[in-house]
């Protein structure tokens, strides 16, 4: 994307599954960038054999639920139900902007509902369509794991969460962690926009709704404009 690693002041890890942390050792150790996580998350990272390189000098710790600061950004965490050593979502406030990312959400609780209600810019999991999953190629045990309270959030659950708890200040939604086998970007967008419409929220008018690509980095968004997003092409 044309960015220098010197511009990256830290990496916030949500949990210790290999598809989320495989490269953090390289980023942390080669470029001397702190990798932030709780002690439990770092314990899980240490035990994961999927890393390209182990973390040695770049570990950075915080306590779950306690606010900490990175370069003027206030960071808060809330626990997320998932079958990892520990999983968190991040709430970040900087320059009056409220951003949140929540992925690998097995079930929604009151803390998640409250956090979503405060977000202005939200990256949130829409992992699977339940019908596609149930009729798809995954073995039964894997389907059960995904559908469980420590699995992943479906399009339907995501749509219900947003329809019921999106705050009036919500400007942007990015759907993330879509399954290749059990979801489709158009299905995810349509399902969630339908739930929003039933709640009187029109995607594309009242809120920007975007589906992030699975295999490509997202564009670079400037969130300092409090009315709309502006896309910076790099």
PDB file of C-alpha atoms in Angstrom:
ATOM      1  CA  UNK A   1       0.000   0.000   0.000  1.00  0.00           C
ATOM      2  CA  UNK A   2       3.025   2.270  -0.132  1.00  0.00           C
ATOM      3  CA  UNK A   3       3.220   2.703   3.635  1.00  0.00           C
ATOM      4  CA  UNK A   4       6.472   2.599   5.565  1.00  0.00           C
ATOM      5  CA  UNK A   5       6.740   0.264   8.568  1.00  0.00           C
ATOM      6  CA  UNK A   6       7.948   3.277  10.534  1.00  0.00           C
ATOM      7  CA  UNK A   7       4.376   4.580  10.423  1.00  0.00           C
ATOM      8  CA  UNK A   8       3.099   1.506  12.282  1.00  0.00           C
ATOM      9  CA  UNK A   9       3.244   2.082  16.036  1.00  0.00           C
ATOM     10  CA  UNK A  10       1.788  -1.222  17.170  1.00  0.00           C
ATOM     11  CA  UNK A  11      -0.234  -4.311  16.257  1.00  0.00           C
ATOM     12  CA  UNK A  12      -3.354  -5.138  18.283  1.00  0.00           C
ATOM     13  CA  UNK A  13      -3.978  -8.893  18.346  1.00  0.00           C
ATOM     14  CA  UNK A  14      -7.579 -10.079  18.780  1.00  0.00           C
ATOM     15  CA  UNK A  15      -6.698 -13.729  19.507  1.00  0.00           C
ATOM     16  CA  UNK A  16      -4.108 -16.432  18.979  1.00  0.00           C
ATOM     17  CA  UNK A  17      -5.477 -18.450  16.044  1.00  0.00           C
ATOM     18  CA  UNK A  18      -2.929 -18.892  13.274  1.00  0.00           C
ATOM     19  CA  UNK A  19      -4.934 -17.124  10.566  1.00  0.00           C
ATOM     20  CA  UNK A  20      -4.731 -13.947  12.655  1.00  0.00           C
ATOM     21  CA  UNK A  21      -1.167 -14.069  14.005  1.00  0.00           C
ATOM     22  CA  UNK A  22       0.968 -15.976  11.506  1.00  0.00           C
ATOM     23  CA  UNK A  23       3.105 -12.946  10.597  1.00  0.00           C
ATOM     24  CA  UNK A  24       3.195 -11.017  13.893  1.00  0.00           C
ATOM     25  CA  UNK A  25       6.577 -12.460  14.840  1.00  0.00           C
ATOM     26  CA  UNK A  26       8.164 -11.178  11.643  1.00  0.00           C
ATOM     27  CA  UNK A  27       6.501  -7.768  12.001  1.00  0.00           C
ATOM     28  CA  UNK A  28       7.436  -7.456  15.666  1.00  0.00           C
ATOM     29  CA  UNK A  29      10.982  -8.768  15.590  1.00  0.00           C
ATOM     30  CA  UNK A  30      12.197  -7.557  12.191  1.00  0.00           C
ATOM     31  CA  UNK A  31      10.671  -4.079  12.372  1.00  0.00           C
ATOM     32  CA  UNK A  32      10.741  -3.624  16.180  1.00  0.00           C
ATOM     33  CA  UNK A  33       6.998  -2.964  16.356  1.00  0.00           C
ATOM     34  CA  UNK A  34       5.217  -3.794  19.635  1.00  0.00           C
ATOM     35  CA  UNK A  35       2.660  -6.605  19.406  1.00  0.00           C
ATOM     36  CA  UNK A  36      -0.119  -5.910  21.919  1.00  0.00           C
ATOM     37  CA  UNK A  37      -2.088  -8.589  23.733  1.00  0.00           C
ATOM     38  CA  UNK A  38      -3.069  -9.807  27.181  1.00  0.00           C
ATOM     39  CA  UNK A  39      -0.849 -12.317  28.976  1.00  0.00           C
ATOM     40  CA  UNK A  40      -3.273 -15.066  27.972  1.00  0.00           C
ATOM     41  CA  UNK A  41      -3.207 -14.045  24.312  1.00  0.00           C
ATOM     42  CA  UNK A  42       0.596 -13.971  24.333  1.00  0.00           C
ATOM     43  CA  UNK A  43       0.649 -17.381  26.027  1.00  0.00           C
ATOM     44  CA  UNK A  44      -1.465 -18.691  23.158  1.00  0.00           C
ATOM     45  CA  UNK A  45       0.788 -17.041  20.589  1.00  0.00           C
ATOM     46  CA  UNK A  46       3.869 -18.635  22.183  1.00  0.00           C
ATOM     47  CA  UNK A  47       2.286 -22.083  21.915  1.00  0.00           C
ATOM     48  CA  UNK A  48       1.145 -21.668  18.314  1.00  0.00           C
ATOM     49  CA  UNK A  49       3.315 -23.509  15.804  1.00  0.00           C
ATOM     50  CA  UNK A  50       1.789 -21.623  12.880  1.00  0.00           C
ATOM     51  CA  UNK A  51       3.999 -18.554  13.405  1.00  0.00           C
ATOM     52  CA  UNK A  52       6.695 -17.792  10.859  1.00  0.00           C
ATOM     53  CA  UNK A  53       8.799 -16.400  13.710  1.00  0.00           C
ATOM     54  CA  UNK A  54       8.377 -16.449  17.483  1.00  0.00           C
ATOM     55  CA  UNK A  55       7.980 -13.240  19.469  1.00  0.00           C
ATOM     56  CA  UNK A  56      10.973 -12.494  21.680  1.00  0.00           C
ATOM     57  CA  UNK A  57      11.546  -8.777  22.283  1.00  0.00           C
ATOM     58  CA  UNK A  58       8.405  -7.195  20.819  1.00  0.00           C
ATOM     59  CA  UNK A  59       5.725  -8.407  23.238  1.00  0.00           C
ATOM     60  CA  UNK A  60       3.563  -5.635  24.696  1.00  0.00           C
ATOM     61  CA  UNK A  61       0.997  -6.360  27.408  1.00  0.00           C
ATOM     62  CA  UNK A  62      -2.221  -4.819  28.632  1.00  0.00           C
ATOM     63  CA  UNK A  63      -4.894  -5.932  31.108  1.00  0.00           C
ATOM     64  CA  UNK A  64      -8.283  -6.897  29.753  1.00  0.00           C
ATOM     65  CA  UNK A  65     -10.828  -4.146  30.355  1.00  0.00           C
ATOM     66  CA  UNK A  66      -8.250  -1.507  31.329  1.00  0.00           C
ATOM     67  CA  UNK A  67      -7.804   1.468  29.008  1.00  0.00           C
ATOM     68  CA  UNK A  68      -4.325   2.002  27.574  1.00  0.00           C
ATOM     69  CA  UNK A  69      -2.858   4.462  25.109  1.00  0.00           C
ATOM     70  CA  UNK A  70      -0.854   4.181  21.896  1.00  0.00           C
ATOM     71  CA  UNK A  71       0.382   7.448  20.358  1.00  0.00           C
ATOM     72  CA  UNK A  72      -2.573   9.409  21.652  1.00  0.00           C
ATOM     73  CA  UNK A  73      -5.146   6.745  20.780  1.00  0.00           C
ATOM     74  CA  UNK A  74      -7.231   5.489  23.698  1.00  0.00           C
ATOM     75  CA  UNK A  75      -7.739   1.728  23.445  1.00  0.00           C
ATOM     76  CA  UNK A  76     -10.318  -0.317  25.337  1.00  0.00           C
ATOM     77  CA  UNK A  77     -11.039  -4.029  25.120  1.00  0.00           C
ATOM     78  CA  UNK A  78     -14.029  -6.240  25.767  1.00  0.00           C
ATOM     79  CA  UNK A  79     -13.938 -10.064  25.882  1.00  0.00           C
ATOM     80  CA  UNK A  80     -15.332 -12.033  22.958  1.00  0.00           C
ATOM     81  CA  UNK A  81     -16.680 -15.588  23.079  1.00  0.00           C
ATOM     82  CA  UNK A  82     -14.465 -17.736  20.819  1.00  0.00           C
ATOM     83  CA  UNK A  83     -12.560 -21.016  21.065  1.00  0.00           C
ATOM     84  CA  UNK A  84      -9.128 -19.413  21.382  1.00  0.00           C
ATOM     85  CA  UNK A  85      -6.970 -18.956  24.477  1.00  0.00           C
ATOM     86  CA  UNK A  86      -8.594 -15.540  24.779  1.00  0.00           C
ATOM     87  CA  UNK A  87     -10.358 -13.276  22.292  1.00  0.00           C
ATOM     88  CA  UNK A  88     -11.063  -9.556  22.479  1.00  0.00           C
ATOM     89  CA  UNK A  89     -12.658  -6.785  20.481  1.00  0.00           C
ATOM     90  CA  UNK A  90     -11.064  -3.344  20.348  1.00  0.00           C
ATOM     91  CA  UNK A  91     -12.617   0.076  20.859  1.00  0.00           C
ATOM     92  CA  UNK A  92     -10.343   2.925  19.804  1.00  0.00           C
ATOM     93  CA  UNK A  93     -10.897   6.644  20.307  1.00  0.00           C
ATOM     94  CA  UNK A  94      -8.700   9.267  18.681  1.00  0.00           C
ATOM     95  CA  UNK A  95      -9.362  12.881  17.695  1.00  0.00           C
ATOM     96  CA  UNK A  96     -13.026  12.472  18.665  1.00  0.00           C
ATOM     97  CA  UNK A  97     -13.485   9.453  16.382  1.00  0.00           C
ATOM     98  CA  UNK A  98     -14.824   6.147  17.795  1.00  0.00           C
ATOM     99  CA  UNK A  99     -13.701   2.995  15.960  1.00  0.00           C
ATOM    100  CA  UNK A 100     -14.416  -0.637  16.839  1.00  0.00           C
ATOM    101  CA  UNK A 101     -13.360  -4.027  15.478  1.00  0.00           C
ATOM    102  CA  UNK A 102     -15.065  -7.266  16.530  1.00  0.00           C
ATOM    103  CA  UNK A 103     -14.249 -10.535  14.790  1.00  0.00           C
ATOM    104  CA  UNK A 104     -14.582 -14.261  15.589  1.00  0.00           C
ATOM    105  CA  UNK A 105     -17.669 -13.602  17.699  1.00  0.00           C
ATOM    106  CA  UNK A 106     -19.210 -16.837  18.941  1.00  0.00           C
ATOM    107  CA  UNK A 107     -22.152 -15.152  20.629  1.00  0.00           C
ATOM    108  CA  UNK A 108     -23.353 -11.648  21.368  1.00  0.00           C
ATOM    109  CA  UNK A 109     -23.601 -10.426  24.950  1.00  0.00           C
ATOM    110  CA  UNK A 110     -24.567  -7.139  26.606  1.00  0.00           C
ATOM    111  CA  UNK A 111     -21.005  -5.824  26.518  1.00  0.00           C
ATOM    112  CA  UNK A 112     -20.864  -6.342  22.750  1.00  0.00           C
ATOM    113  CA  UNK A 113     -24.266  -4.696  22.286  1.00  0.00           C
ATOM    114  CA  UNK A 114     -23.208  -1.659  24.308  1.00  0.00           C
ATOM    115  CA  UNK A 115     -19.916  -1.336  22.446  1.00  0.00           C
ATOM    116  CA  UNK A 116     -21.629  -1.499  19.049  1.00  0.00           C
ATOM    117  CA  UNK A 117     -24.079   1.193  20.146  1.00  0.00           C
ATOM    118  CA  UNK A 118     -21.168   3.600  20.728  1.00  0.00           C
ATOM    119  CA  UNK A 119     -19.245   2.945  17.500  1.00  0.00           C
ATOM    120  CA  UNK A 120     -19.042   5.453  14.673  1.00  0.00           C
ATOM    121  CA  UNK A 121     -16.903   3.207  12.476  1.00  0.00           C
ATOM    122  CA  UNK A 122     -17.307  -0.546  12.876  1.00  0.00           C
ATOM    123  CA  UNK A 123     -15.474  -3.560  11.467  1.00  0.00           C
ATOM    124  CA  UNK A 124     -17.562  -6.614  12.345  1.00  0.00           C
ATOM    125  CA  UNK A 125     -17.668 -10.300  11.521  1.00  0.00           C
ATOM    126  CA  UNK A 126     -20.230 -11.702   9.080  1.00  0.00           C
ATOM    127  CA  UNK A 127     -18.674 -15.135   8.752  1.00  0.00           C
ATOM    128  CA  UNK A 128     -21.323 -17.369   7.249  1.00  0.00           C
ATOM    129  CA  UNK A 129     -24.799 -17.796   5.880  1.00  0.00           C
ATOM    130  CA  UNK A 130     -26.398 -20.498   8.006  1.00  0.00           C
ATOM    131  CA  UNK A 131     -28.103 -22.251   5.071  1.00  0.00           C
ATOM    132  CA  UNK A 132     -24.906 -22.275   3.008  1.00  0.00           C
ATOM    133  CA  UNK A 133     -23.017 -23.664   5.987  1.00  0.00           C
ATOM    134  CA  UNK A 134     -25.529 -26.404   6.813  1.00  0.00           C
ATOM    135  CA  UNK A 135     -25.753 -27.509   3.177  1.00  0.00           C
ATOM    136  CA  UNK A 136     -22.060 -27.033   2.433  1.00  0.00           C
ATOM    137  CA  UNK A 137     -19.017 -29.324   2.333  1.00  0.00           C
ATOM    138  CA  UNK A 138     -17.775 -28.958   5.908  1.00  0.00           C
ATOM    139  CA  UNK A 139     -17.896 -32.060   8.146  1.00  0.00           C
ATOM    140  CA  UNK A 140     -20.531 -32.108  10.878  1.00  0.00           C
ATOM    141  CA  UNK A 141     -18.118 -31.422  13.741  1.00  0.00           C
ATOM    142  CA  UNK A 142     -16.823 -28.281  12.006  1.00  0.00           C
ATOM    143  CA  UNK A 143     -20.336 -27.038  11.255  1.00  0.00           C
ATOM    144  CA  UNK A 144     -21.218 -27.529  14.926  1.00  0.00           C
ATOM    145  CA  UNK A 145     -18.120 -25.647  16.032  1.00  0.00           C
ATOM    146  CA  UNK A 146     -18.874 -22.665  13.766  1.00  0.00           C
ATOM    147  CA  UNK A 147     -22.517 -22.517  14.918  1.00  0.00           C
ATOM    148  CA  UNK A 148     -21.632 -22.828  18.614  1.00  0.00           C
ATOM    149  CA  UNK A 149     -21.345 -20.039  21.188  1.00  0.00           C
ATOM    150  CA  UNK A 150     -17.554 -20.145  20.781  1.00  0.00           C
ATOM    151  CA  UNK A 151     -17.606 -20.198  16.990  1.00  0.00           C
ATOM    152  CA  UNK A 152     -18.377 -17.464  14.471  1.00  0.00           C
ATOM    153  CA  UNK A 153     -21.069 -14.858  13.878  1.00  0.00           C
ATOM    154  CA  UNK A 154     -23.479 -15.429  10.999  1.00  0.00           C
ATOM    155  CA  UNK A 155     -24.869 -12.840   8.606  1.00  0.00           C
ATOM    156  CA  UNK A 156     -28.208 -13.138  10.382  1.00  0.00           C
ATOM    157  CA  UNK A 157     -26.804 -12.567  13.873  1.00  0.00           C
ATOM    158  CA  UNK A 158     -24.698  -9.668  12.641  1.00  0.00           C
ATOM    159  CA  UNK A 159     -27.735  -8.104  10.970  1.00  0.00           C
ATOM    160  CA  UNK A 160     -29.861  -8.491  14.098  1.00  0.00           C
ATOM    161  CA  UNK A 161     -27.126  -6.998  16.283  1.00  0.00           C
ATOM    162  CA  UNK A 162     -26.763  -3.956  14.039  1.00  0.00           C
ATOM    163  CA  UNK A 163     -30.496  -3.455  13.557  1.00  0.00           C
ATOM    164  CA  UNK A 164     -31.157  -3.542  17.301  1.00  0.00           C
ATOM    165  CA  UNK A 165     -28.105  -1.767  18.692  1.00  0.00           C
ATOM    166  CA  UNK A 166     -26.508   0.488  16.061  1.00  0.00           C
ATOM    167  CA  UNK A 167     -26.192   3.989  17.467  1.00  0.00           C
ATOM    168  CA  UNK A 168     -27.322   7.148  15.715  1.00  0.00           C
ATOM    169  CA  UNK A 169     -23.675   8.116  15.249  1.00  0.00           C
ATOM    170  CA  UNK A 170     -22.771   5.008  13.238  1.00  0.00           C
ATOM    171  CA  UNK A 171     -21.349   6.104   9.885  1.00  0.00           C
ATOM    172  CA  UNK A 172     -19.491   3.109   8.476  1.00  0.00           C
ATOM    173  CA  UNK A 173     -19.806  -0.671   8.678  1.00  0.00           C
ATOM    174  CA  UNK A 174     -17.240  -3.032   7.197  1.00  0.00           C
ATOM    175  CA  UNK A 175     -18.142  -6.733   7.140  1.00  0.00           C
ATOM    176  CA  UNK A 176     -15.120  -8.952   7.726  1.00  0.00           C
ATOM    177  CA  UNK A 177     -14.001 -12.581   8.060  1.00  0.00           C
ATOM    178  CA  UNK A 178     -16.387 -13.919   5.388  1.00  0.00           C
ATOM    179  CA  UNK A 179     -16.027 -17.648   4.800  1.00  0.00           C
ATOM    180  CA  UNK A 180     -15.078 -18.658   1.268  1.00  0.00           C
ATOM    181  CA  UNK A 181     -17.135 -21.861   1.409  1.00  0.00           C
ATOM    182  CA  UNK A 182     -20.071 -20.764   3.574  1.00  0.00           C
ATOM    183  CA  UNK A 183     -20.757 -17.188   2.555  1.00  0.00           C
ATOM    184  CA  UNK A 184     -20.885 -14.828  -0.389  1.00  0.00           C
ATOM    185  CA  UNK A 185     -20.259 -11.056  -0.360  1.00  0.00           C
ATOM    186  CA  UNK A 186     -23.586 -10.307  -2.049  1.00  0.00           C
ATOM    187  CA  UNK A 187     -25.481 -12.605   0.316  1.00  0.00           C
ATOM    188  CA  UNK A 188     -23.832 -10.983   3.347  1.00  0.00           C
ATOM    189  CA  UNK A 189     -24.528  -7.456   2.104  1.00  0.00           C
ATOM    190  CA  UNK A 190     -28.157  -8.217   1.215  1.00  0.00           C
ATOM    191  CA  UNK A 191     -28.908 -10.024   4.480  1.00  0.00           C
ATOM    192  CA  UNK A 192     -27.506  -7.284   6.679  1.00  0.00           C
ATOM    193  CA  UNK A 193     -28.919  -4.396   4.637  1.00  0.00           C
ATOM    194  CA  UNK A 194     -32.357  -6.048   4.866  1.00  0.00           C
ATOM    195  CA  UNK A 195     -32.117  -6.172   8.672  1.00  0.00           C
ATOM    196  CA  UNK A 196     -31.003  -2.547   8.755  1.00  0.00           C
ATOM    197  CA  UNK A 197     -33.871  -1.512   6.470  1.00  0.00           C
ATOM    198  CA  UNK A 198     -36.403  -3.182   8.781  1.00  0.00           C
ATOM    199  CA  UNK A 199     -34.982  -1.025  11.572  1.00  0.00           C
ATOM    200  CA  UNK A 200     -35.356   2.127   9.471  1.00  0.00           C
ATOM    201  CA  UNK A 201     -31.665   2.353   8.495  1.00  0.00           C
ATOM    202  CA  UNK A 202     -30.923   2.544   4.773  1.00  0.00           C
ATOM    203  CA  UNK A 203     -27.509   1.191   3.709  1.00  0.00           C
ATOM    204  CA  UNK A 204     -25.785   3.623   1.371  1.00  0.00           C
ATOM    205  CA  UNK A 205     -27.860   6.517   2.682  1.00  0.00           C
ATOM    206  CA  UNK A 206     -27.960   6.477   6.478  1.00  0.00           C
ATOM    207  CA  UNK A 207     -24.807   4.371   6.866  1.00  0.00           C
ATOM    208  CA  UNK A 208     -22.044   3.150   4.568  1.00  0.00           C
ATOM    209  CA  UNK A 209     -22.051  -0.664   4.364  1.00  0.00           C
ATOM    210  CA  UNK A 210     -19.003  -2.350   2.850  1.00  0.00           C
ATOM    211  CA  UNK A 211     -17.863  -5.961   2.473  1.00  0.00           C
ATOM    212  CA  UNK A 212     -14.114  -6.420   2.917  1.00  0.00           C
ATOM    213  CA  UNK A 213     -12.316  -8.730   0.491  1.00  0.00           C
ATOM    214  CA  UNK A 214     -10.949 -11.999   1.795  1.00  0.00           C
ATOM    215  CA  UNK A 215      -7.636 -12.120  -0.059  1.00  0.00           C
ATOM    216  CA  UNK A 216      -6.705  -8.478  -0.589  1.00  0.00           C
ATOM    217  CA  UNK A 217      -5.834  -5.685   1.832  1.00  0.00           C
ATOM    218  CA  UNK A 218      -8.587  -3.156   2.311  1.00  0.00           C
ATOM    219  CA  UNK A 219      -8.258   0.345   0.892  1.00  0.00           C
ATOM    220  CA  UNK A 220      -6.965   3.035   3.212  1.00  0.00           C
ATOM    221  CA  UNK A 221      -9.778   5.008   4.818  1.00  0.00           C
ATOM    222  CA  UNK A 222      -9.556   8.441   6.393  1.00  0.00           C
ATOM    223  CA  UNK A 223     -11.894   8.491   9.396  1.00  0.00           C
ATOM    224  CA  UNK A 224     -11.149  12.045  10.508  1.00  0.00           C
ATOM    225  CA  UNK A 225     -14.028  13.383   8.403  1.00  0.00           C
ATOM    226  CA  UNK A 226     -17.000  13.003  10.740  1.00  0.00           C
ATOM    227  CA  UNK A 227     -19.652  12.978   8.009  1.00  0.00           C
ATOM    228  CA  UNK A 228     -18.444  10.492   5.412  1.00  0.00           C
ATOM    229  CA  UNK A 229     -15.454   8.324   4.706  1.00  0.00           C
ATOM    230  CA  UNK A 230     -12.966   9.475   2.137  1.00  0.00           C
ATOM    231  CA  UNK A 231     -11.024   6.825   0.279  1.00  0.00           C
ATOM    232  CA  UNK A 232      -7.302   7.389  -0.136  1.00  0.00           C
ATOM    233  CA  UNK A 233      -5.913   5.411  -3.047  1.00  0.00           C
ATOM    234  CA  UNK A 234      -2.306   4.409  -2.452  1.00  0.00           C
TER     235      UNK A 234
END
